[in-house]
Amino acid sequence: MRNSPWLVFTYSVIIVLGIIIALPNMLSQSTLDKLPAWLPHSQVSLGLDLRGGSHLVLEVDEADLTKERLQTLLQDARRVLREKNIQTKSIVLNNNQIVVTPVDPAQSSEAITQLQTLGNPISTGLSAGQSDLSVTANGGNVIVAFSPAGLASHVDSAVQQSLEVIRQRVDQVGVAEPTIQRIGANRVLVQLPGAQDPSRLRQLLGSTAKMSFHMLAPNNQPGPGVTMLKDDQGNSYPVLDRVEISGDRLSDARVGFDPNTHEPIVSFRFDSAGATRFADITRQNVGNPFAIVLDDKVLSAPVIREPITGGSGQISGSFSPDTATTLAAMLRAGALPAKLTVIEERTVGADLGADAIRMGIYSGIVGFVLVALFIFVLYGTWGFLANFALLIHTILTFSALTLVGATLTLPGIAGVVLGIGLAVDANVLINERIREETRKGKSAFAAIDTGFRRAYSTIIDGNMTALIAAAILFWFGSGPVRGFAVTMALGLIISMFTSVAFVRVTMIEITRRRKLKVLNIKPLLPMMFNPYGRHIQFMKARFFGVTVSALLSIASVILFIHPGLNYGVDFRGGIQMSVKTTEAADLGKFREGLNSLGLGEVSLQSYGDNNTMAVRAQRQEGGEEAQTAAVEKLKAEIVKIDPSATVTGTDVIGPKVSGELAWAGILSVVIASLAMLAYIWARFEWPFAVGAIVTLVLDVTKAIGFFALTGLDFNLTAIAAILTLVGYSVNDKVVVYDRMRENMRLYKSMPLREIIDRSINETLARSLYTNATAFLALLPMAIWGGSAVESFAIPMVFGILVAGASSIFIAAPILLFLGDWRRRHAKPAADAKPEAEIIPPDAVEPRKSIG
């Protein structure tokens, strides 16, 4: 048996290119700058949880957008009907439509025709070319409203325009490497690295920034056409509704300082048309007050002392340097087309990000070392090859992340670590198969060929179930959860190359060069537990195993009901802060002070060490301004209680987002389970699929009970853990099922119970070893990974143990029960068939019946 030179060359090129592409991730920026230009310089981007920064999701307020567009349409409707001499009794806004009542009902059709001219054609989508207006007759009235397609078109246009305005605003304040992109139909994602002030970001990104200049009512008397507006100090002004000049005419805005008071001011300049109009207004209104209004709030209302003909002016008020800078940036960038509501906000301090990187790297390295040591002890000198493949796997994973432009988050590091554990699974399967073939007396090359061929289908089935979980996570997840799904999926795909293709070629080459006749893969320590040659009758304990599992699942359901899960801010909405103190935090003192703020329920929980705690407050009534005010109150009180305390991270989640995340989490678990059910049904038979899914339900309920018992945060990361457990659990069962299917083909006259016991004994070594490697890979992450991944790593460590036990004591007994049931209900004619002779498994068609 020889390797193709072209195959060896291809594999070598892939590995060398992977190392070169991944290398920049190990080098500092100064070292990278010294490298030749033809070498790769790209690095994997770090997520905000690793480098610190702010993450905001803003949603276009469709109600506000519709209201504004209808206000404009109302004026246009009055104008066009007046020009066509169509007399009306009234033209009024009623909810989201305009109701026109002609004096002469005979003119209704003419009114409809004229009002339809106000519509604009939709430019995109299936309704392209149609009018965005719906104009219909209703009795003696004419109803004008935006069509659903028209409204969707306006929202789409508003989102596109908002992206540009936000990008200009962010550029104005000088934030490096921002991420600004559209998500969904009406949302914008903004990620800003570095230390950011969340309240300032809300003001910068959420404010519409529509500036207008108005005269005040004569003698300060309110009346028709007058709206009472307030300034920051609470003073009220009777502002005329008529806009004398709009902020669209501004050409520039800069921050300056008043030479007398030394307070920050904002100087502005109009374009040529605006300057002319501004000069006319000030010339005609000398001695009268002039209100400068921003988003329905009076910034200042100075008295015009003399005509201003230079086309410039200034806004003074109680500005801080930061608020003045933000206002100038918003005016320069222009107004948003509609109000944007901040529905999700996450802020991570740079120090917390640095800690996360350190903990992630350390726990990842320790996990890799533990797995490598275990493999070396397990397979001796051949373990070097498996560990080298593992190292290549890790390098190629980072090169793939670099090539696809993925963002590495702390859960993403957990995905890489888990990928290492799952990659070992393929190595263990192959080595155990080769050991089996060697014990049967096969030569080295024959053992390699048969071992790889027999293990390949099992590896494919196991990886496919895990990939299904990763795909569901990516589809329904967001942010760091998607990062975890990407790294896990890449790790699984790459393991097919490193653990199967690369190891096979290398093993053949070593065997050929060393002229080995027999391939003995021996453990380093002879004293290791050896499951070979044993025949444990597992099915004798089937009732005990099922009973214990059922009782544990029932207990988990009871724990789910009471005390219930500790839902994180992702699922219940509200405010969550990470606080770090120099000394041990006095939770009682903090609890007393924070509960006195009148923010409703405020809970505290210590985690990691005595110097770190999580502060949670319920969602505040009153919109986004109330959330910002609550965050500021909490921060101020925390510093007041302990001046050494620092807020290292903040999450603010609205009820809409939390509801969506909860629904997506439930849906993702259900869809993943059904997808795996379908896959196993297609690859095996329905008893296998039913056994796997029933066991899966029991495994998931135990994981839920574990969350309830430990009080760990049940958040997006927890959903990732459960979905990964789903994939891992099914993967574990697939290996056992695959051996059962093989033995059913081979031993047709053997009772099903004996086949199941035999199959479990034959795969026991693999099950123990792969569970041990996955456990070792994740254990350091569970211990040192920190709060960002504890909801993933700790339940995974528990789930790995549960999944290993359930494959033997739950899935197998269910399969035995279903197989016996089907045999008892089989037709008598089937029992009368002659017994088939034993046929080698490779010569049998893929599917055979149980029993």
mmCIF file of C-alpha atoms in Angstrom, residues 519-669:
data_model
loop_
_atom_site.group_PDB
_atom_site.id
_atom_site.type_symbol
_atom_site.label_atom_id
_atom_site.label_comp_id
_atom_site.label_asym_id
_atom_site.label_seq_id
_atom_site.Cartn_x
_atom_site.Cartn_y
_atom_site.Cartn_z
ATOM 1 C CA LEU A 519 0.444 -2.367 13.727
ATOM 2 C CA ASN A 520 0.460 -2.518 17.515
ATOM 3 C CA ILE A 521 -1.100 0.590 19.047
ATOM 4 C CA LYS A 522 -0.256 0.097 22.704
ATOM 5 C CA PRO A 523 -0.972 2.353 25.677
ATOM 6 C CA LEU A 524 1.942 4.029 27.398
ATOM 7 C CA LEU A 525 0.966 2.607 30.792
ATOM 8 C CA PRO A 526 0.099 -1.106 30.884
ATOM 9 C CA MET A 527 -1.810 -0.569 34.111
ATOM 10 C CA MET A 528 -4.503 1.465 32.344
ATOM 11 C CA PHE A 529 -8.066 0.210 32.535
ATOM 12 C CA ASN A 530 -8.551 -2.198 29.661
ATOM 13 C CA PRO A 531 -12.175 -2.779 28.610
ATOM 14 C CA TYR A 532 -11.220 -5.349 25.956
ATOM 15 C CA GLY A 533 -12.135 -8.952 26.460
ATOM 16 C CA ARG A 534 -14.874 -8.061 28.910
ATOM 17 C CA HIS A 535 -18.499 -8.979 28.392
ATOM 18 C CA ILE A 536 -20.565 -6.935 30.779
ATOM 19 C CA GLN A 537 -24.278 -7.694 30.591
ATOM 20 C CA PHE A 538 -25.497 -4.110 30.560
ATOM 21 C CA MET A 539 -29.062 -5.008 29.658
ATOM 22 C CA LYS A 540 -29.523 -6.731 33.019
ATOM 23 C CA ALA A 541 -29.447 -3.241 34.557
ATOM 24 C CA ARG A 542 -31.792 -1.728 31.978
ATOM 25 C CA PHE A 543 -34.775 -1.326 34.314
ATOM 26 C CA PHE A 544 -32.599 0.190 37.005
ATOM 27 C CA GLY A 545 -31.016 2.614 34.507
ATOM 28 C CA VAL A 546 -34.327 3.703 32.979
ATOM 29 C CA THR A 547 -35.913 4.121 36.425
ATOM 30 C CA VAL A 548 -33.054 6.253 37.782
ATOM 31 C CA SER A 549 -33.041 8.367 34.603
ATOM 32 C CA ALA A 550 -36.811 8.873 34.743
ATOM 33 C CA LEU A 551 -36.647 9.887 38.425
ATOM 34 C CA LEU A 552 -33.861 12.365 37.707
ATOM 35 C CA SER A 553 -35.815 13.846 34.800
ATOM 36 C CA ILE A 554 -38.966 14.143 36.947
ATOM 37 C CA ALA A 555 -36.886 15.863 39.641
ATOM 38 C CA SER A 556 -35.523 18.199 36.956
ATOM 39 C CA VAL A 557 -39.033 19.118 35.839
ATOM 40 C CA ILE A 558 -39.966 19.853 39.469
ATOM 41 C CA LEU A 559 -36.845 22.043 39.815
ATOM 42 C CA PHE A 560 -37.810 23.800 36.582
ATOM 43 C CA ILE A 561 -41.204 24.646 38.114
ATOM 44 C CA HIS A 562 -39.773 25.535 41.516
ATOM 45 C CA PRO A 563 -37.446 27.280 42.174
ATOM 46 C CA GLY A 564 -37.231 27.652 38.386
ATOM 47 C CA LEU A 565 -34.450 28.861 36.139
ATOM 48 C CA ASN A 566 -32.324 31.902 36.866
ATOM 49 C CA TYR A 567 -33.210 33.651 33.610
ATOM 50 C CA GLY A 568 -30.571 36.067 32.417
ATOM 51 C CA VAL A 569 -31.265 39.506 31.043
ATOM 52 C CA ASP A 570 -31.323 37.979 27.532
ATOM 53 C CA PHE A 571 -34.667 36.301 28.238
ATOM 54 C CA ARG A 572 -36.443 38.523 30.739
ATOM 55 C CA GLY A 573 -35.227 41.946 29.646
ATOM 56 C CA GLY A 574 -33.929 44.651 31.927
ATOM 57 C CA ILE A 575 -30.506 45.818 33.058
ATOM 58 C CA GLN A 576 -27.538 43.720 34.092
ATOM 59 C CA MET A 577 -24.159 45.053 35.260
ATOM 60 C CA SER A 578 -20.856 43.414 36.111
ATOM 61 C CA VAL A 579 -19.211 45.183 39.045
ATOM 62 C CA LYS A 580 -15.682 44.678 40.367
ATOM 63 C CA THR A 581 -14.398 45.935 43.727
ATOM 64 C CA THR A 582 -10.882 46.062 45.186
ATOM 65 C CA GLU A 583 -11.989 44.440 48.453
ATOM 66 C CA ALA A 584 -14.587 41.720 49.033
ATOM 67 C CA ALA A 585 -17.969 43.158 48.030
ATOM 68 C CA ASP A 586 -20.468 43.691 50.866
ATOM 69 C CA LEU A 587 -23.597 42.394 49.121
ATOM 70 C CA GLY A 588 -25.873 43.421 51.988
ATOM 71 C CA LYS A 589 -24.669 47.017 51.858
ATOM 72 C CA PHE A 590 -24.981 47.159 48.072
ATOM 73 C CA ARG A 591 -28.430 45.544 48.167
ATOM 74 C CA GLU A 592 -29.708 48.080 50.718
ATOM 75 C CA GLY A 593 -28.395 51.061 48.771
ATOM 76 C CA LEU A 594 -29.563 49.907 45.321
ATOM 77 C CA ASN A 595 -33.042 48.935 46.505
ATOM 78 C CA SER A 596 -33.524 52.475 47.812
ATOM 79 C CA LEU A 597 -33.336 53.920 44.266
ATOM 80 C CA GLY A 598 -36.949 53.082 43.426
ATOM 81 C CA LEU A 599 -36.045 51.010 40.357
ATOM 82 C CA GLY A 600 -38.179 48.032 41.344
ATOM 83 C CA GLU A 601 -36.598 44.663 41.947
ATOM 84 C CA VAL A 602 -32.782 44.839 42.093
ATOM 85 C CA SER A 603 -30.939 41.557 42.709
ATOM 86 C CA LEU A 604 -27.251 40.934 43.381
ATOM 87 C CA GLN A 605 -25.200 37.803 42.902
ATOM 88 C CA SER A 606 -21.531 37.157 43.571
ATOM 89 C CA TYR A 607 -19.664 35.077 41.000
ATOM 90 C CA GLY A 608 -16.101 34.085 40.212
ATOM 91 C CA ASP A 609 -14.639 35.588 43.397
ATOM 92 C CA ASN A 610 -15.741 37.795 46.281
ATOM 93 C CA ASN A 611 -14.675 40.907 44.371
ATOM 94 C CA THR A 612 -17.053 40.437 41.439
ATOM 95 C CA MET A 613 -20.831 40.630 41.423
ATOM 96 C CA ALA A 614 -23.717 40.846 38.989
ATOM 97 C CA VAL A 615 -26.379 43.533 39.511
ATOM 98 C CA ARG A 616 -29.759 43.014 37.845
ATOM 99 C CA ALA A 617 -32.612 45.513 37.648
ATOM 100 C CA GLN A 618 -36.000 45.027 36.041
ATOM 101 C CA ARG A 619 -37.044 46.757 32.841
ATOM 102 C CA GLN A 620 -38.019 50.378 33.579
ATOM 103 C CA GLU A 621 -41.231 52.023 32.434
ATOM 104 C CA GLY A 622 -40.884 55.064 30.198
ATOM 105 C CA GLY A 623 -38.923 54.051 27.117
ATOM 106 C CA GLU A 624 -35.223 54.159 26.409
ATOM 107 C CA GLU A 625 -34.608 57.394 28.306
ATOM 108 C CA ALA A 626 -35.791 55.606 31.461
ATOM 109 C CA GLN A 627 -33.312 52.775 30.869
ATOM 110 C CA THR A 628 -30.434 55.226 30.453
ATOM 111 C CA ALA A 629 -31.470 57.122 33.581
ATOM 112 C CA ALA A 630 -31.685 53.858 35.547
ATOM 113 C CA VAL A 631 -28.203 52.799 34.398
ATOM 114 C CA GLU A 632 -26.771 56.153 35.488
ATOM 115 C CA LYS A 633 -28.542 55.910 38.877
ATOM 116 C CA LEU A 634 -27.173 52.438 39.470
ATOM 117 C CA LYS A 635 -23.630 53.474 38.529
ATOM 118 C CA ALA A 636 -23.742 56.538 40.770
ATOM 119 C CA GLU A 637 -25.063 54.561 43.737
ATOM 120 C CA ILE A 638 -22.500 51.782 43.254
ATOM 121 C CA VAL A 639 -19.639 54.298 43.354
ATOM 122 C CA LYS A 640 -21.257 56.032 46.335
ATOM 123 C CA ILE A 641 -21.436 52.756 48.280
ATOM 124 C CA ASP A 642 -17.883 51.727 47.353
ATOM 125 C CA PRO A 643 -15.666 54.355 45.643
ATOM 126 C CA SER A 644 -13.292 51.596 44.511
ATOM 127 C CA ALA A 645 -16.042 49.797 42.563
ATOM 128 C CA THR A 646 -15.990 49.867 38.764
ATOM 129 C CA VAL A 647 -18.701 48.778 36.316
ATOM 130 C CA THR A 648 -16.917 46.446 33.892
ATOM 131 C CA GLY A 649 -19.896 45.577 31.713
ATOM 132 C CA THR A 650 -23.514 46.571 31.098
ATOM 133 C CA ASP A 651 -26.368 44.809 29.286
ATOM 134 C CA VAL A 652 -29.691 46.548 28.598
ATOM 135 C CA ILE A 653 -32.280 44.376 26.828
ATOM 136 C CA GLY A 654 -35.773 45.486 25.863
ATOM 137 C CA PRO A 655 -38.855 43.284 26.271
ATOM 138 C CA LYS A 656 -39.248 42.869 22.520
ATOM 139 C CA VAL A 657 -35.727 41.490 22.094
ATOM 140 C CA SER A 658 -35.939 39.290 25.194
ATOM 141 C CA GLY A 659 -39.199 37.764 23.920
ATOM 142 C CA GLU A 660 -37.671 37.121 20.513
ATOM 143 C CA LEU A 661 -34.580 35.512 22.048
ATOM 144 C CA ALA A 662 -36.653 33.258 24.312
ATOM 145 C CA TRP A 663 -38.808 32.110 21.388
ATOM 146 C CA ALA A 664 -35.762 31.588 19.156
ATOM 147 C CA GLY A 665 -34.085 29.531 21.889
ATOM 148 C CA ILE A 666 -37.045 27.197 22.325
ATOM 149 C CA LEU A 667 -37.547 26.912 18.574
ATOM 150 C CA SER A 668 -33.881 26.137 17.932
ATOM 151 C CA VAL A 669 -33.831 23.247 20.426
#
